[in-house]
Short mmCIF file of C-alpha atoms and ligand atoms in Angstrom, two decimals:
data_model
loop_
_atom_site.label_atom_id
_atom_site.label_comp_id
_atom_site.label_asym_id
_atom_site.label_seq_id
_atom_site.Cartn_x
_atom_site.Cartn_y
_atom_site.Cartn_z
CA MET X 1 78.16 227.08 52.33
CA SER X 2 80.33 228.74 49.77
CA ASN X 3 82.91 231.33 49.77
CA ALA X 4 82.56 234.07 47.21
CA GLN X 5 86.32 234.68 47.23
CA CYS X 6 87.29 231.01 46.93
CA LEU X 7 88.44 229.85 43.47
CA PHE X 8 87.13 226.40 43.88
CA CYS X 9 83.76 227.55 45.28
CA ARG X 10 83.62 229.60 42.11
CA ILE X 11 84.23 226.63 40.00
CA VAL X 12 81.45 224.78 41.83
CA ALA X 13 79.04 227.72 41.11
CA GLY X 14 79.95 227.69 37.46
CA GLU X 15 81.58 231.15 37.56
CA ILE X 16 84.94 229.97 36.44
CA PRO X 17 85.08 227.18 33.82
CA ALA X 18 86.58 223.76 34.52
CA THR X 19 86.75 220.50 32.71
CA LYS X 20 84.52 218.30 34.82
CA VAL X 21 85.12 214.56 34.82
CA ALA X 22 82.72 213.39 37.67
CA GLU X 23 80.08 214.96 39.82
CA ASN X 24 77.48 213.98 42.48
CA ALA X 25 75.48 215.76 45.07
CA ASP X 26 78.49 216.44 47.38
CA CYS X 27 81.61 216.25 45.21
CA LEU X 28 83.09 217.46 42.07
CA ALA X 29 86.14 216.15 39.98
CA PHE X 30 87.82 218.38 37.26
CA ARG X 31 91.10 218.42 35.44
CA ASP X 32 93.98 220.40 37.12
CA ILE X 33 94.88 223.55 34.99
CA GLY X 34 98.54 222.74 35.36
CA PRO X 35 98.87 218.91 35.14
CA GLN X 36 101.79 217.24 36.71
CA ALA X 37 101.08 213.86 35.13
CA PRO X 38 99.16 212.50 32.08
CA THR X 39 96.19 212.27 34.41
CA HIS X 40 95.77 215.02 36.98
CA VAL X 41 92.42 215.54 38.28
CA LEU X 42 91.20 217.41 41.51
CA VAL X 43 88.42 216.03 43.62
CA ILE X 44 86.70 218.54 45.95
CA PRO X 45 83.64 218.86 48.13
CA LYS X 46 80.98 221.09 46.68
CA ARG X 47 80.67 222.93 49.92
CA HIS X 48 83.51 225.08 51.21
CA VAL X 49 86.03 223.06 53.41
CA GLY X 50 89.31 224.85 53.88
CA SER X 51 91.65 221.90 54.07
CA LEU X 52 91.93 218.40 55.40
CA ASP X 53 92.48 220.02 58.73
CA ALA X 54 89.01 221.57 58.67
CA LEU X 55 87.19 218.41 57.59
CA SER X 56 84.88 217.20 60.33
CA ASP X 57 82.40 215.17 58.17
CA GLY X 58 83.81 211.65 57.72
CA ALA X 59 81.11 210.65 55.35
CA LEU X 60 82.15 213.36 53.04
CA GLY X 61 85.82 212.38 53.35
CA ALA X 62 84.88 208.87 52.33
CA ALA X 63 82.83 210.16 49.36
CA LEU X 64 85.73 212.27 48.21
CA LEU X 65 87.98 209.21 48.25
CA ALA X 66 85.37 207.12 46.60
CA MET X 67 85.25 209.59 43.76
CA ALA X 68 89.09 209.65 43.51
CA ARG X 69 89.07 205.94 43.17
CA ASP X 70 86.29 206.03 40.61
CA VAL X 71 88.05 208.81 38.57
CA ALA X 72 91.18 206.66 38.54
CA ARG X 73 89.29 203.64 37.18
CA ALA X 74 87.51 205.80 34.59
CA GLU X 75 90.74 207.54 33.44
CA GLY X 76 92.29 204.00 32.97
CA ILE X 77 95.11 204.46 35.42
CA ALA X 78 94.00 202.18 38.14
CA ALA X 79 95.58 199.00 36.81
CA ASP X 80 98.95 200.53 36.67
CA GLY X 81 98.67 202.41 39.83
CA TYR X 82 98.25 206.05 40.83
CA ARG X 83 98.54 208.59 43.73
CA VAL X 84 95.97 210.52 45.73
CA VAL X 85 97.40 213.42 47.89
CA THR X 86 96.05 216.36 49.63
CA ASN X 87 98.48 219.18 50.39
CA THR X 88 97.54 220.83 53.70
CA GLY X 89 98.64 224.25 54.98
CA ALA X 90 101.80 226.20 54.23
CA ASN X 91 104.28 223.36 54.97
CA GLY X 92 102.22 220.96 52.93
CA GLY X 93 102.39 223.25 49.83
CA GLN X 94 98.60 224.04 49.69
CA SER X 95 97.92 226.92 47.29
CA VAL X 96 94.14 226.82 47.00
CA ALA X 97 92.31 227.08 50.39
CA HIS X 98 89.47 224.68 49.55
CA LEU X 99 90.05 221.01 50.23
CA HIS X 100 91.15 218.98 47.21
CA PHE X 101 92.50 215.60 46.54
CA HIS X 102 94.93 215.36 43.65
CA VAL X 103 94.52 212.10 41.61
CA LEU X 104 97.81 211.77 39.58
CA GLY X 105 98.77 208.85 37.34
CA GLY X 106 99.71 207.74 33.85
CA ARG X 107 103.35 207.66 34.54
CA LYS X 108 105.68 206.34 37.15
CA LEU X 109 105.55 208.67 40.11
CA THR X 110 108.68 209.34 42.25
CA TRP X 111 108.84 209.11 46.07
CA PRO X 112 109.43 210.93 48.40
CA PRO X 113 107.88 214.19 47.14
CA GLY X 114 109.94 217.23 47.40
P1 LIG A 1 97.54 222.79 45.86
O1 LIG A 1 98.84 223.48 45.43
O2 LIG A 1 96.68 223.62 46.75
O3 LIG A 1 97.76 221.45 46.38
O4 LIG A 1 96.81 222.47 44.47
C1 LIG A 1 96.07 223.55 43.79
C2 LIG A 1 95.96 223.00 42.39
O5 LIG A 1 94.96 223.72 41.77
C3 LIG A 1 97.23 223.18 41.54
O6 LIG A 1 97.68 221.92 41.10
C4 LIG A 1 96.80 224.13 40.45
O7 LIG A 1 97.34 223.72 39.16
C5 LIG A 1 95.30 223.94 40.45
N1 LIG A 1 94.71 225.20 39.97
C6 LIG A 1 94.73 226.38 40.39
N2 LIG A 1 93.90 227.26 39.84
C7 LIG A 1 93.14 226.50 39.10
C8 LIG A 1 92.02 226.78 38.12
O8 LIG A 1 91.56 227.89 37.87
N3 LIG A 1 91.46 225.70 37.50
C9 LIG A 1 91.86 224.44 37.73
N4 LIG A 1 91.29 223.48 36.95
N5 LIG A 1 92.95 224.07 38.44
C10 LIG A 1 93.61 225.17 39.13
ZN1 LIG A 2 85.84 227.11 48.64
#
């Protein structure tokens, strides 16, 4: 299922260009347009899922996290450490209503987030 109004569904459909870094049958990884770290990649399900709160498929969740891990390794940030985060809903700071995991690394990240 895809949503014609959804930005990330349109990236999956090829209607909006993105720099892809990994892809399989269910998941896609591409570079964030506004990187917050030297490596900033988004990992998304190809089918529309609004947020983590709407995710009911545990196997899909595992596949997304596995791709996030593999992207970190491929980007060369795994050894020094990195962060995977998904902002959920208004208080979480989610701005695109299609589930995505941010993979951030390549610099020392601060904690806690704002
Ligand atoms: P959120 O704020 O929902 O956690 O993350 C949305 C992310 O999507 C942001 O980091 C933002 O920079 C990224 N983004 C928004 N529009 C585009 C786009 O058209 N292409 C790409 N590659 N990233 C986008
Ligand atoms: Zn979507």
